[in-house]
mmCIF file of C-alpha atoms and ligand atoms in Angstrom:
data_model
loop_
_atom_site.group_PDB
_atom_site.id
_atom_site.type_symbol
_atom_site.label_atom_id
_atom_site.label_comp_id
_atom_site.label_asym_id
_atom_site.label_seq_id
_atom_site.Cartn_x
_atom_site.Cartn_y
_atom_site.Cartn_z
ATOM 1 C CA MET O 1372 48.379 12.730 34.686
ATOM 2 C CA THR O 1373 47.357 16.374 34.928
ATOM 3 C CA GLU O 1374 44.812 18.512 33.161
ATOM 4 C CA THR O 1375 47.595 20.166 31.194
ATOM 5 C CA GLY O 1376 48.225 16.939 29.288
ATOM 6 C CA ILE O 1377 44.590 16.553 28.227
ATOM 7 C CA SER O 1378 43.726 17.588 24.708
ATOM 8 C CA PRO O 1379 41.244 18.267 23.385
ATOM 9 C CA SER O 1380 38.822 18.684 26.244
ATOM 10 C CA ARG O 1381 35.840 20.671 27.409
ATOM 11 C CA VAL O 1382 33.679 20.946 30.484
ATOM 12 C CA ILE O 1383 29.907 21.040 30.843
ATOM 13 C CA ASP O 1384 27.858 21.943 33.888
ATOM 14 C CA ILE O 1385 24.678 19.914 34.155
ATOM 15 C CA LYS O 1386 23.736 21.665 37.411
ATOM 16 C CA SER O 1387 21.257 19.629 39.441
ATOM 17 C CA LEU O 1388 20.033 17.525 36.460
ATOM 18 C CA GLY O 1389 20.530 13.829 37.192
ATOM 19 C CA LEU O 1390 21.170 11.058 34.670
ATOM 20 C CA GLU O 1391 17.801 9.590 35.571
ATOM 21 C CA ARG O 1392 16.160 12.816 34.363
ATOM 22 C CA GLY O 1393 17.853 13.297 30.978
ATOM 23 C CA ALA O 1394 21.385 14.533 31.798
ATOM 24 C CA HIS O 1395 22.775 11.839 29.504
ATOM 25 C CA LEU O 1396 21.480 13.830 26.516
ATOM 26 C CA LEU O 1397 23.699 16.787 27.446
ATOM 27 C CA ILE O 1398 26.683 14.516 28.041
ATOM 28 C CA LYS O 1399 26.195 12.651 24.735
ATOM 29 C CA ARG O 1400 25.834 15.901 22.842
ATOM 30 C CA ALA O 1401 29.026 17.310 24.351
ATOM 31 C CA LEU O 1402 30.917 14.045 23.689
ATOM 32 C CA SER O 1403 29.865 13.998 20.042
ATOM 33 C CA ASP O 1404 32.081 17.067 19.451
ATOM 34 C CA LEU O 1405 35.144 15.277 20.825
ATOM 35 C CA PRO O 1406 37.344 12.708 19.101
ATOM 36 C CA VAL O 1407 37.996 9.273 20.617
ATOM 37 C CA GLY O 1408 40.227 9.907 23.609
ATOM 38 C CA GLY O 1409 38.933 13.464 24.035
ATOM 39 C CA LYS O 1410 37.882 14.369 27.561
ATOM 40 C CA LEU O 1411 34.719 15.886 28.871
ATOM 41 C CA GLY O 1412 34.640 17.347 32.363
ATOM 42 C CA VAL O 1413 31.215 16.932 33.923
ATOM 43 C CA ARG O 1414 30.172 19.389 36.614
ATOM 44 C CA GLY O 1415 26.963 18.901 38.564
ATOM 45 C CA ASP O 1416 25.490 18.442 41.992
ATOM 46 C CA ALA O 1417 22.634 15.974 41.491
ATOM 47 C CA PRO O 1418 22.466 13.314 44.213
ATOM 48 C CA ASP O 1419 24.527 10.186 43.415
ATOM 49 C CA LEU O 1420 25.710 11.719 40.140
ATOM 50 C CA ALA O 1421 29.148 10.123 40.444
ATOM 51 C CA VAL O 1422 27.661 6.641 40.842
ATOM 52 C CA HIS O 1423 25.225 7.083 37.959
ATOM 53 C CA LEU O 1424 27.882 8.578 35.700
ATOM 54 C CA SER O 1425 30.175 5.671 36.402
ATOM 55 C CA GLY O 1426 27.509 3.136 35.406
ATOM 56 C CA TRP O 1427 26.500 5.081 32.310
ATOM 57 C CA CYS O 1428 30.117 5.350 31.094
ATOM 58 C CA ARG O 1429 30.670 1.639 31.617
ATOM 59 C CA SER O 1430 27.628 0.708 29.508
ATOM 60 C CA HIS O 1431 28.550 3.174 26.756
ATOM 61 C CA GLY O 1432 32.228 2.259 26.487
ATOM 62 C CA HIS O 1433 33.671 5.473 27.907
ATOM 63 C CA GLU O 1434 36.468 5.654 30.456
ATOM 64 C CA LEU O 1435 36.033 7.721 33.605
ATOM 65 C CA ILE O 1436 38.734 9.661 35.441
ATOM 66 C CA TRP O 1437 38.018 11.041 38.893
ATOM 67 C CA PRO O 1438 39.094 14.644 39.459
ATOM 68 C CA GLU O 1439 41.715 13.861 42.086
ATOM 69 C CA ALA O 1440 43.571 11.782 39.500
ATOM 70 C CA VAL O 1441 43.502 14.674 37.060
ATOM 71 C CA GLY O 1442 44.627 17.402 39.382
ATOM 72 C CA PRO O 1443 43.619 21.053 39.445
ATOM 73 C CA VAL O 1444 40.798 21.998 37.130
ATOM 74 C CA ARG O 1445 41.187 25.724 36.912
ATOM 75 C CA ALA O 1446 42.208 25.344 33.253
ATOM 76 C CA ASP O 1447 38.575 25.065 32.163
ATOM 77 C CA GLY O 1448 37.972 28.571 33.414
ATOM 78 C CA SER O 1449 35.583 27.538 36.163
ATOM 79 C CA THR O 1450 34.859 29.824 39.034
ATOM 80 C CA PRO O 1451 34.227 28.931 42.647
ATOM 81 C CA GLY O 1452 30.449 29.513 42.117
ATOM 82 C CA GLU O 1453 30.052 26.614 39.665
ATOM 83 C CA SER O 1454 28.904 23.077 40.426
ATOM 84 C CA PRO O 1455 31.708 20.811 41.564
ATOM 85 C CA LEU O 1456 33.568 18.769 38.984
ATOM 86 C CA VAL O 1457 32.353 15.199 39.303
ATOM 87 C CA ALA O 1458 34.582 13.438 36.801
ATOM 88 C CA TRP O 1459 36.233 13.465 33.391
ATOM 89 C CA VAL O 1460 34.616 11.281 30.752
ATOM 90 C CA VAL O 1461 37.111 9.975 28.173
ATOM 91 C CA ARG O 1462 35.329 9.265 24.923
ATOM 92 C CA GLY O 1463 35.740 5.567 24.112
ATOM 93 C CA PRO O 1464 36.252 3.953 20.683
ATOM 94 C CA ALA O 1465 32.693 2.589 20.705
ATOM 95 C CA ALA O 1466 31.333 6.075 21.263
ATOM 96 C CA ASN O 1467 29.090 5.481 18.284
ATOM 97 C CA GLY O 1468 27.513 2.711 20.336
ATOM 98 C CA ARG O 1469 24.659 1.226 18.347
ATOM 99 C CA ARG O 1470 25.881 2.805 15.145
ATOM 100 C CA HIS O 1471 29.013 0.655 15.249
ATOM 101 C CA GLY O 1472 28.730 -1.864 12.394
ATOM 102 C CA ALA O 1473 25.367 -0.426 11.389
ATOM 103 C CA GLU O 1474 24.281 0.087 7.766
ATOM 104 C CA THR O 1475 21.904 2.362 5.913
ATOM 105 C CA ALA O 1476 18.590 0.785 4.929
ATOM 106 C CA GLY O 1477 18.783 1.849 1.323
ATOM 107 C CA GLY O 1478 21.115 2.667 -1.536
ATOM 108 C CA THR O 1479 24.646 3.820 -0.710
ATOM 109 C CA ASP O 1480 24.965 6.394 -3.490
ATOM 110 C CA PRO O 1481 25.714 9.634 -1.546
ATOM 111 C CA ARG O 1482 23.683 11.637 -4.075
ATOM 112 C CA ARG O 1483 20.573 9.573 -3.320
ATOM 113 C CA PRO O 1484 20.887 8.409 0.283
ATOM 114 C CA GLY O 1485 18.429 5.710 1.265
ATOM 115 C CA ALA O 1486 17.275 5.097 -2.323
ATOM 116 C CA VAL O 1487 15.150 2.045 -3.192
ATOM 117 C CA VAL O 1488 17.394 -0.986 -3.796
ATOM 118 C CA GLU O 1489 16.760 -4.032 -5.974
ATOM 119 C CA ARG O 1490 16.715 -6.596 -3.186
ATOM 120 C CA PRO O 1491 16.548 -5.332 0.419
ATOM 121 C CA PRO O 1492 17.954 -7.894 2.872
ATOM 122 C CA ALA O 1493 15.806 -9.652 5.452
ATOM 123 C CA ARG O 1494 17.913 -8.110 8.251
ATOM 124 C CA TRP O 1495 16.539 -4.615 7.494
ATOM 125 C CA GLY O 1496 13.177 -5.819 8.695
ATOM 126 C CA LEU O 1497 10.708 -3.003 9.231
ATOM 127 C CA ALA O 1498 13.421 -0.316 9.457
ATOM 128 C CA ALA O 1499 12.462 2.947 7.782
ATOM 129 C CA ARG O 1500 14.089 3.351 4.378
ATOM 130 C CA GLY O 1501 17.101 5.607 4.871
ATOM 131 C CA SER O 1502 17.481 4.798 8.562
ATOM 132 C CA THR O 1503 20.650 3.447 10.192
ATOM 133 C CA VAL O 1504 20.108 -0.204 11.036
ATOM 134 C CA GLU O 1505 21.932 -1.407 14.141
ATOM 135 C CA ALA O 1506 23.829 -4.621 13.456
ATOM 136 C CA GLY O 1507 22.290 -7.900 14.662
ATOM 137 C CA GLY O 1508 18.689 -8.622 15.523
ATOM 138 C CA PRO O 1509 16.027 -10.803 13.909
ATOM 139 C CA GLU O 1510 15.513 -11.359 10.190
ATOM 140 C CA PHE O 1511 12.130 -10.734 8.576
ATOM 141 C CA HIS O 1512 11.475 -12.977 5.609
ATOM 142 C CA PHE O 1513 9.148 -11.112 3.267
ATOM 143 C CA ARG O 1514 8.331 -13.263 0.269
ATOM 144 C CA LEU O 1515 8.122 -10.290 -2.124
ATOM 145 C CA ASP O 1516 11.595 -8.870 -1.555
ATOM 146 C CA SER O 1517 12.754 -7.894 -5.029
ATOM 147 C CA LYS O 1518 11.923 -4.642 -6.756
ATOM 148 C CA THR O 1519 11.103 -6.413 -10.044
ATOM 149 C CA GLU O 1520 8.372 -8.392 -8.314
ATOM 150 C CA VAL O 1521 6.376 -5.433 -6.963
ATOM 151 C CA TRP O 1522 7.549 -2.042 -8.199
ATOM 152 C CA ALA O 1523 6.149 0.457 -10.682
ATOM 153 C CA ASP O 1524 7.729 3.835 -11.376
ATOM 154 C CA SER O 1525 4.312 5.431 -10.933
ATOM 155 C CA VAL O 1526 3.869 4.036 -7.398
ATOM 156 C CA PRO O 1527 4.971 7.118 -5.382
ATOM 157 C CA ARG O 1528 2.725 9.380 -7.478
ATOM 158 C CA LEU O 1529 -0.217 6.945 -7.383
ATOM 159 C CA TYR O 1530 0.034 6.714 -3.597
ATOM 160 C CA LEU O 1531 -0.150 10.504 -3.232
ATOM 161 C CA GLN O 1532 -3.124 10.631 -5.607
ATOM 162 C CA ALA O 1533 -4.856 7.820 -3.745
ATOM 163 C CA ALA O 1534 -4.351 9.458 -0.345
ATOM 164 C CA ALA O 1535 -5.721 12.758 -1.671
ATOM 165 C CA ALA O 1536 -8.741 11.115 -3.340
ATOM 166 C CA GLN O 1537 -10.236 9.300 -0.353
ATOM 167 C CA TRP O 1538 -13.963 10.006 0.018
ATOM 168 C CA ASN O 1539 -16.410 9.595 2.844
ATOM 169 C CA PRO O 1540 -19.315 7.282 1.871
ATOM 170 C CA ALA O 1541 -21.664 9.101 4.257
ATOM 171 C CA ALA O 1542 -21.021 12.504 2.698
ATOM 172 C CA ALA O 1543 -20.109 11.708 -0.915
ATOM 173 C CA VAL O 1544 -23.414 10.007 -1.744
ATOM 174 C CA GLU O 1545 -26.869 11.607 -1.456
ATOM 175 C CA TRP O 1546 -28.434 8.580 0.194
ATOM 176 C CA ASP O 1547 -31.818 10.272 0.585
ATOM 177 C CA ALA O 1548 -32.052 11.545 -3.011
ATOM 178 C CA PRO O 1549 -35.678 10.932 -4.085
ATOM 179 C CA PHE O 1550 -36.408 8.269 -6.736
ATOM 180 C CA ASP O 1551 -39.125 5.776 -7.484
ATOM 181 C CA LEU O 1552 -38.396 2.612 -9.497
ATOM 182 C CA PRO O 1553 -40.743 -0.133 -10.702
ATOM 183 C CA PRO O 1554 -40.222 -3.189 -8.429
ATOM 184 C CA GLU O 1555 -38.480 -5.224 -11.179
ATOM 185 C CA VAL O 1556 -36.032 -2.425 -11.906
ATOM 186 C CA GLU O 1557 -35.245 -2.124 -8.196
ATOM 187 C CA SER O 1558 -34.713 -5.916 -8.160
ATOM 188 C CA ALA O 1559 -32.321 -5.567 -11.091
ATOM 189 C CA VAL O 1560 -30.330 -2.924 -9.250
ATOM 190 C CA VAL O 1561 -30.207 -5.142 -6.147
ATOM 191 C CA GLN O 1562 -28.977 -8.099 -8.246
ATOM 192 C CA VAL O 1563 -26.205 -6.038 -9.831
ATOM 193 C CA MET O 1564 -25.202 -4.692 -6.404
ATOM 194 C CA THR O 1565 -25.121 -8.235 -4.993
ATOM 195 C CA TYR O 1566 -22.770 -9.247 -7.796
ATOM 196 C CA LEU O 1567 -20.609 -6.134 -7.300
ATOM 197 C CA ILE O 1568 -20.254 -6.708 -3.547
ATOM 198 C CA GLU O 1569 -18.934 -10.225 -4.130
ATOM 199 C CA ASN O 1570 -16.454 -9.051 -6.752
ATOM 200 C CA GLU O 1571 -15.304 -6.105 -4.614
ATOM 201 C CA THR O 1572 -14.655 -8.561 -1.806
ATOM 202 C CA ALA O 1573 -12.251 -10.469 -4.058
ATOM 203 C CA ALA O 1574 -10.633 -7.182 -5.084
ATOM 204 C CA LEU O 1575 -10.126 -6.394 -1.372
ATOM 205 C CA LEU O 1576 -8.717 -9.772 -0.348
ATOM 206 C CA VAL O 1577 -6.196 -10.223 -3.161
ATOM 207 C CA PRO O 1578 -4.135 -7.063 -2.414
ATOM 208 C CA ALA O 1579 -4.643 -7.644 1.330
ATOM 209 C CA LYS O 1580 -3.006 -11.042 0.987
ATOM 210 C CA PHE O 1581 0.040 -9.618 -0.826
ATOM 211 C CA LEU O 1582 0.279 -6.527 1.394
ATOM 212 C CA ALA O 1583 1.753 -8.521 4.276
ATOM 213 C CA GLN O 1584 4.252 -10.239 1.950
ATOM 214 C CA VAL O 1585 5.853 -7.102 0.460
ATOM 215 C CA HIS O 1586 9.202 -6.062 1.985
ATOM 216 C CA PRO O 1587 8.417 -2.732 3.704
ATOM 217 C CA HIS O 1588 11.513 -1.254 2.058
ATOM 218 C CA PHE O 1589 9.107 -0.843 -0.903
ATOM 219 C CA ARG O 1590 7.181 1.569 1.282
ATOM 220 C CA GLU O 1591 5.064 3.174 -1.432
ATOM 221 C CA VAL O 1592 3.900 -0.227 -2.716
ATOM 222 C CA MET O 1593 2.873 -1.157 0.837
ATOM 223 C CA GLN O 1594 1.054 2.168 1.265
ATOM 224 C CA LEU O 1595 -0.660 1.978 -2.114
ATOM 225 C CA LEU O 1596 -1.861 -1.582 -1.512
ATOM 226 C CA ALA O 1597 -3.165 -0.530 1.919
ATOM 227 C CA ILE O 1598 -5.175 2.301 0.366
ATOM 228 C CA GLN O 1599 -6.400 -0.017 -2.373
ATOM 229 C CA VAL O 1600 -7.740 -2.339 0.328
ATOM 230 C CA ALA O 1601 -9.442 0.641 1.997
ATOM 231 C CA ASP O 1602 -10.925 1.675 -1.373
ATOM 232 C CA GLU O 1603 -12.435 -1.781 -1.822
ATOM 233 C CA ALA O 1604 -13.799 -1.671 1.729
ATOM 234 C CA ARG O 1605 -15.683 1.499 0.766
ATOM 235 C CA HIS O 1606 -16.921 -0.087 -2.449
ATOM 236 C CA VAL O 1607 -18.284 -3.036 -0.476
ATOM 237 C CA GLU O 1608 -19.952 -0.541 1.849
ATOM 238 C CA VAL O 1609 -21.617 1.693 -0.749
ATOM 239 C CA PHE O 1610 -22.828 -1.196 -2.902
ATOM 240 C CA THR O 1611 -24.247 -2.887 0.193
ATOM 241 C CA ARG O 1612 -25.964 0.339 1.217
ATOM 242 C CA ARG O 1613 -27.492 0.782 -2.239
ATOM 243 C CA ALA O 1614 -28.560 -2.880 -2.353
ATOM 244 C CA THR O 1615 -30.389 -2.571 0.961
ATOM 245 C CA LEU O 1616 -31.602 1.022 0.561
ATOM 246 C CA ARG O 1617 -35.201 0.086 -0.238
ATOM 247 C CA ARG O 1618 -35.344 -3.590 0.817
ATOM 248 C CA PRO O 1619 -33.140 -3.992 3.865
ATOM 249 C CA GLU O 1620 -33.370 -7.776 4.116
ATOM 250 C CA GLU O 1621 -33.306 -8.897 0.494
ATOM 251 C CA LEU O 1622 -30.234 -9.337 -1.701
ATOM 252 C CA GLY O 1623 -29.810 -11.098 -5.036
ATOM 253 C CA LEU O 1624 -28.175 -14.331 -6.164
ATOM 254 C CA SER O 1625 -24.538 -15.345 -5.756
ATOM 255 C CA THR O 1626 -23.741 -17.971 -8.374
ATOM 256 C CA VAL O 1627 -21.395 -20.940 -8.485
ATOM 257 C CA GLY O 1628 -19.835 -19.622 -11.711
ATOM 258 C CA GLY O 1629 -19.084 -16.248 -10.149
ATOM 259 C CA ARG O 1630 -17.521 -17.817 -7.086
ATOM 260 C CA GLN O 1631 -15.431 -20.216 -9.168
ATOM 261 C CA SER O 1632 -14.095 -17.320 -11.204
ATOM 262 C CA LEU O 1633 -13.184 -15.278 -8.125
ATOM 263 C CA LYS O 1634 -11.569 -18.259 -6.418
ATOM 264 C CA THR O 1635 -9.024 -18.535 -9.246
ATOM 265 C CA LEU O 1636 -8.002 -14.944 -8.453
ATOM 266 C CA LEU O 1637 -7.639 -15.615 -4.744
ATOM 267 C CA ASP O 1638 -5.639 -18.780 -5.441
ATOM 268 C CA GLU O 1639 -3.023 -17.078 -7.656
ATOM 269 C CA PRO O 1640 0.191 -16.988 -5.566
ATOM 270 C CA ASP O 1641 2.300 -14.811 -7.901
ATOM 271 C CA PHE O 1642 1.936 -11.055 -7.347
ATOM 272 C CA THR O 1643 2.713 -10.111 -10.951
ATOM 273 C CA LEU O 1644 0.262 -12.659 -12.366
ATOM 274 C CA ALA O 1645 -2.392 -11.730 -9.805
ATOM 275 C CA SER O 1646 -2.078 -8.046 -10.579
ATOM 276 C CA PHE O 1647 -2.390 -8.859 -14.282
ATOM 277 C CA LEU O 1648 -5.500 -11.011 -13.843
ATOM 278 C CA LEU O 1649 -7.118 -8.837 -11.174
ATOM 279 C CA SER O 1650 -6.069 -5.264 -11.930
ATOM 280 C CA VAL O 1651 -5.375 -5.134 -15.658
ATOM 281 C CA LEU O 1652 -7.995 -7.592 -16.925
ATOM 282 C CA GLY O 1653 -10.550 -7.765 -14.091
ATOM 283 C CA GLU O 1654 -10.625 -4.231 -12.715
ATOM 284 C CA GLY O 1655 -9.997 -2.904 -16.225
ATOM 285 C CA THR O 1656 -13.188 -4.655 -17.348
ATOM 286 C CA PHE O 1657 -14.966 -3.427 -14.219
ATOM 287 C CA LEU O 1658 -14.151 0.141 -15.213
ATOM 288 C CA ASN O 1659 -16.333 -0.332 -18.288
ATOM 289 C CA LEU O 1660 -19.050 -1.868 -16.136
ATOM 290 C CA LEU O 1661 -18.975 0.969 -13.584
ATOM 291 C CA TRP O 1662 -19.022 3.624 -16.311
ATOM 292 C CA PHE O 1663 -21.972 1.767 -17.835
ATOM 293 C CA LEU O 1664 -23.780 1.864 -14.488
ATOM 294 C CA GLU O 1665 -22.993 5.544 -14.080
ATOM 295 C CA ARG O 1666 -24.384 6.280 -17.556
ATOM 296 C CA HIS O 1667 -27.457 4.070 -17.420
ATOM 297 C CA ALA O 1668 -28.343 3.901 -13.726
ATOM 298 C CA PRO O 1669 -32.083 4.266 -13.221
ATOM 299 C CA ASP O 1670 -31.612 6.237 -9.979
ATOM 300 C CA PRO O 1671 -29.221 8.883 -8.631
ATOM 301 C CA VAL O 1672 -27.801 6.765 -5.779
ATOM 302 C CA THR O 1673 -26.725 3.929 -8.117
ATOM 303 C CA ARG O 1674 -25.212 6.527 -10.452
ATOM 304 C CA GLN O 1675 -23.202 8.127 -7.652
ATOM 305 C CA VAL O 1676 -21.840 4.927 -6.112
ATOM 306 C CA ALA O 1677 -20.783 3.672 -9.560
ATOM 307 C CA ARG O 1678 -19.010 6.952 -10.329
ATOM 308 C CA LEU O 1679 -17.131 7.005 -7.000
ATOM 309 C CA ALA O 1680 -16.017 3.385 -7.313
ATOM 310 C CA ALA O 1681 -14.862 3.927 -10.917
ATOM 311 C CA GLN O 1682 -12.574 6.789 -9.830
ATOM 312 C CA ASP O 1683 -10.745 4.493 -7.410
ATOM 313 C CA GLU O 1684 -10.773 1.579 -9.843
ATOM 314 C CA ALA O 1685 -8.953 3.643 -12.471
ATOM 315 C CA ARG O 1686 -6.064 3.969 -9.999
ATOM 316 C CA HIS O 1687 -6.018 0.251 -9.296
ATOM 317 C CA VAL O 1688 -5.787 -0.423 -13.028
ATOM 318 C CA ALA O 1689 -3.020 2.194 -13.334
ATOM 319 C CA PHE O 1690 -0.943 0.452 -10.666
ATOM 320 C CA GLY O 1691 -1.441 -2.936 -12.334
ATOM 321 C CA MET O 1692 -0.417 -1.504 -15.710
ATOM 322 C CA GLY O 1693 2.535 0.376 -14.203
ATOM 323 C CA HIS O 1694 3.815 -2.719 -12.424
ATOM 324 C CA LEU O 1695 3.519 -4.914 -15.515
ATOM 325 C CA GLN O 1696 5.202 -2.336 -17.727
ATOM 326 C CA TYR O 1697 8.066 -2.126 -15.208
ATOM 327 C CA THR O 1698 8.463 -5.897 -14.990
ATOM 328 C CA ILE O 1699 8.134 -6.483 -18.734
ATOM 329 C CA ALA O 1700 10.748 -3.803 -19.475
ATOM 330 C CA LEU O 1701 13.219 -5.747 -17.300
ATOM 331 C CA ASP O 1702 12.145 -9.172 -18.525
ATOM 332 C CA PRO O 1703 10.148 -9.319 -21.788
ATOM 333 C CA GLY O 1704 9.656 -13.053 -21.136
ATOM 334 C CA THR O 1705 7.061 -12.021 -18.557
ATOM 335 C CA ARG O 1706 4.580 -11.610 -21.430
ATOM 336 C CA SER O 1707 4.479 -15.344 -22.133
ATOM 337 C CA ARG O 1708 3.893 -16.002 -18.400
ATOM 338 C CA LEU O 1709 0.949 -13.577 -18.534
ATOM 339 C CA ALA O 1710 -0.497 -15.257 -21.613
ATOM 340 C CA ALA O 1711 -0.109 -18.665 -19.973
ATOM 341 C CA ALA O 1712 -1.885 -17.413 -16.831
ATOM 342 C CA VAL O 1713 -4.886 -16.215 -18.858
ATOM 343 C CA GLY O 1714 -4.987 -19.579 -20.648
ATOM 344 C CA ARG O 1715 -4.801 -21.539 -17.388
ATOM 345 C CA ARG O 1716 -7.584 -19.503 -15.845
ATOM 346 C CA HIS O 1717 -9.726 -19.910 -18.951
ATOM 347 C CA ASP O 1718 -9.232 -23.686 -18.921
ATOM 348 C CA ALA O 1719 -10.050 -23.873 -15.226
ATOM 349 C CA LEU O 1720 -13.290 -21.979 -15.807
ATOM 350 C CA GLU O 1721 -14.245 -23.457 -19.164
ATOM 351 C CA GLN O 1722 -16.979 -25.677 -17.758
ATOM 352 C CA THR O 1723 -18.479 -22.872 -15.648
ATOM 353 C CA ALA O 1724 -21.309 -20.556 -16.576
ATOM 354 C CA GLY O 1725 -19.323 -17.311 -16.348
ATOM 355 C CA LEU O 1726 -21.496 -14.256 -15.896
ATOM 356 C CA ASN O 1727 -24.732 -15.357 -14.329
ATOM 357 C CA GLU O 1728 -27.869 -14.935 -16.322
ATOM 358 C CA GLU O 1729 -29.390 -12.959 -13.483
ATOM 359 C CA VAL O 1730 -26.622 -10.325 -13.700
ATOM 360 C CA PHE O 1731 -26.839 -10.137 -17.488
ATOM 361 C CA ASP O 1732 -30.619 -9.772 -17.386
ATOM 362 C CA ALA O 1733 -30.385 -7.295 -14.534
ATOM 363 C CA LEU O 1734 -28.001 -5.107 -16.543
ATOM 364 C CA VAL O 1735 -30.473 -5.132 -19.451
ATOM 365 C CA ILE O 1736 -33.413 -4.199 -17.213
ATOM 366 C CA LEU O 1737 -31.407 -1.609 -15.348
ATOM 367 C CA ALA O 1738 -30.311 0.013 -18.620
ATOM 368 C CA ALA O 1739 -33.875 -0.239 -19.968
ATOM 369 C CA GLY O 1740 -35.215 1.487 -16.853
ATOM 370 C CA ARG O 1741 -38.768 0.537 -17.848
ATOM 371 C CA TRP O 1742 -40.645 -2.615 -18.721
ATOM 372 C CA GLU O 1743 -41.892 -1.803 -22.249
ATOM 373 C CA PRO O 1744 -40.546 -3.941 -25.162
ATOM 374 C CA GLU O 1745 -38.782 -1.017 -26.854
ATOM 375 C CA ALA O 1746 -37.114 -0.062 -23.580
ATOM 376 C CA ILE O 1747 -35.924 -3.667 -23.088
ATOM 377 C CA ALA O 1748 -34.616 -3.713 -26.673
ATOM 378 C CA GLY O 1749 -32.679 -0.546 -25.921
ATOM 379 C CA GLY O 1750 -31.291 -2.011 -22.700
ATOM 380 C CA PHE O 1751 -30.249 -5.202 -24.506
ATOM 381 C CA GLU O 1752 -28.388 -3.252 -27.186
ATOM 382 C CA LYS O 1753 -26.634 -1.174 -24.509
ATOM 383 C CA VAL O 1754 -25.364 -4.324 -22.782
ATOM 384 C CA GLN O 1755 -24.078 -5.697 -26.107
ATOM 385 C CA ALA O 1756 -22.290 -2.400 -26.666
ATOM 386 C CA LEU O 1757 -20.834 -2.683 -23.159
ATOM 387 C CA ARG O 1758 -19.356 -6.092 -23.980
ATOM 388 C CA ARG O 1759 -17.773 -4.769 -27.186
ATOM 389 C CA GLU O 1760 -16.378 -1.813 -25.265
ATOM 390 C CA MET O 1761 -14.897 -4.184 -22.654
ATOM 391 C CA GLU O 1762 -13.203 -6.238 -25.411
ATOM 392 C CA ILE O 1763 -11.760 -3.157 -27.089
ATOM 393 C CA ASP O 1764 -10.399 -1.651 -23.869
ATOM 394 C CA ARG O 1765 -8.928 -4.961 -22.650
ATOM 395 C CA SER O 1766 -7.182 -5.436 -25.991
ATOM 396 C CA TYR O 1767 -5.926 -1.859 -25.911
ATOM 397 C CA ARG O 1768 -4.320 -2.446 -22.483
ATOM 398 C CA LEU O 1769 -2.745 -5.674 -23.704
ATOM 399 C CA VAL O 1770 -1.266 -3.853 -26.700
ATOM 400 C CA LYS O 1771 0.143 -1.268 -24.285
ATOM 401 C CA LEU O 1772 1.896 -4.156 -22.535
ATOM 402 C CA GLY O 1773 3.553 -5.104 -25.816
ATOM 403 C CA PHE O 1774 1.258 -7.835 -27.142
ATOM 404 C CA THR O 1775 0.514 -7.711 -30.873
ATOM 405 C CA PRO O 1776 -3.057 -6.678 -31.780
ATOM 406 C CA ASP O 1777 -3.872 -10.288 -32.729
ATOM 407 C CA GLU O 1778 -2.455 -11.698 -29.498
ATOM 408 C CA ALA O 1779 -4.305 -9.004 -27.565
ATOM 409 C CA LEU O 1780 -7.643 -9.880 -29.179
ATOM 410 C CA SER O 1781 -7.316 -13.606 -28.542
ATOM 411 C CA LEU O 1782 -6.109 -13.131 -24.953
ATOM 412 C CA SER O 1783 -8.911 -10.673 -24.279
ATOM 413 C CA ALA O 1784 -11.415 -13.244 -25.569
ATOM 414 C CA LEU O 1785 -10.120 -15.790 -23.040
ATOM 415 C CA HIS O 1786 -10.780 -13.449 -20.104
ATOM 416 C CA THR O 1787 -13.394 -14.711 -17.638
ATOM 417 C CA ARG O 1788 -17.018 -14.138 -18.609
ATOM 418 C CA ASN O 1789 -17.572 -13.061 -15.018
ATOM 419 C CA PHE O 1790 -15.781 -9.760 -15.985
ATOM 420 C CA MET O 1791 -13.582 -9.663 -12.797
HETATM 421 FE FE1 FE2 G 2418 -13.482 -1.813 -6.233
HETATM 422 FE FE1 FE2 G 2419 -10.287 -2.219 -7.329
#
């Protein structure tokens, strides 16, 4: 065979660059322009280049022809000053190497390459959405692997909002703002903070548990849950800092009823039901509580930490609502599962105390701000108004999910007395 019979072909000169120092990149790039069977002349004078080239071609499925078998090489236009021709590489059929038999991790519609699919296979594993997945390899069995189970159309937007809205607890709160509270009012604040910390811990652990079960193909859900966990970590931090601001060693009471209520949230294995109970009903109710604390806080630090937490909480509620609206639109039967879940949780907690008396009393004192009878009366009325507001907003969210106003009212009434 002579050079004249080779077509198409080209020659590259890799000079003194060896394959052990990156020359393969130049060879691969030049080969990618050639069809299977096309020939690439490789010039170079790195030590042992012929040996290395031979091994590289073998492992990449290319044939190698030594120059003496090809004959004169003047046809490539080389001049006597160039590096010597080492060999001809004949592009093999498996020139795509790892891409042979590979698939795109995502939708196959050419107008939307790598789009989110309904049920990503286990074999895609952690591959980036839109990437080319080499055939073979281990399977990753994520329990939440269908779009219906986790998605919301608002997820990409909510993630961007969440990432942009992160705040630094050290800088966002004026921890040394001056205030002076009567000891009982400070105790009330500490009791409410103690209760909040425990509830925020549940709100951290529930999404954390599901985070590791979501197929990473649903990237934005994974990212949003991760940020939600980080949000709750900050809430735990700022409420702990406020609780211990004036009395470093002394926190309030954690009750059996509160813990029983939170345990039912942690025990819920279904993501859709958990996001309904936690985000729509629990965090939705907490929004009212945090706004209440922002409005009636007896000191500026409590006001600020409540306001910051409420901002994040609104996003958590929005994701819960978005996910349920998405799921219900695909399967309206989901609504009866939601109603059943509220009923089950109510029955499980029926014999428990619900909101502890200490928290209720603390909210009254905190809203009263002072210890005179008329102030206490005012605080008591404010807490009653808070409960009515919670009922109205919970029912409103349930109506938005397609429940009738009557169904919404009765479901709302079955929600845990612990608020979360
Ligand atoms: Fe929170
Ligand atoms: Fe939350």
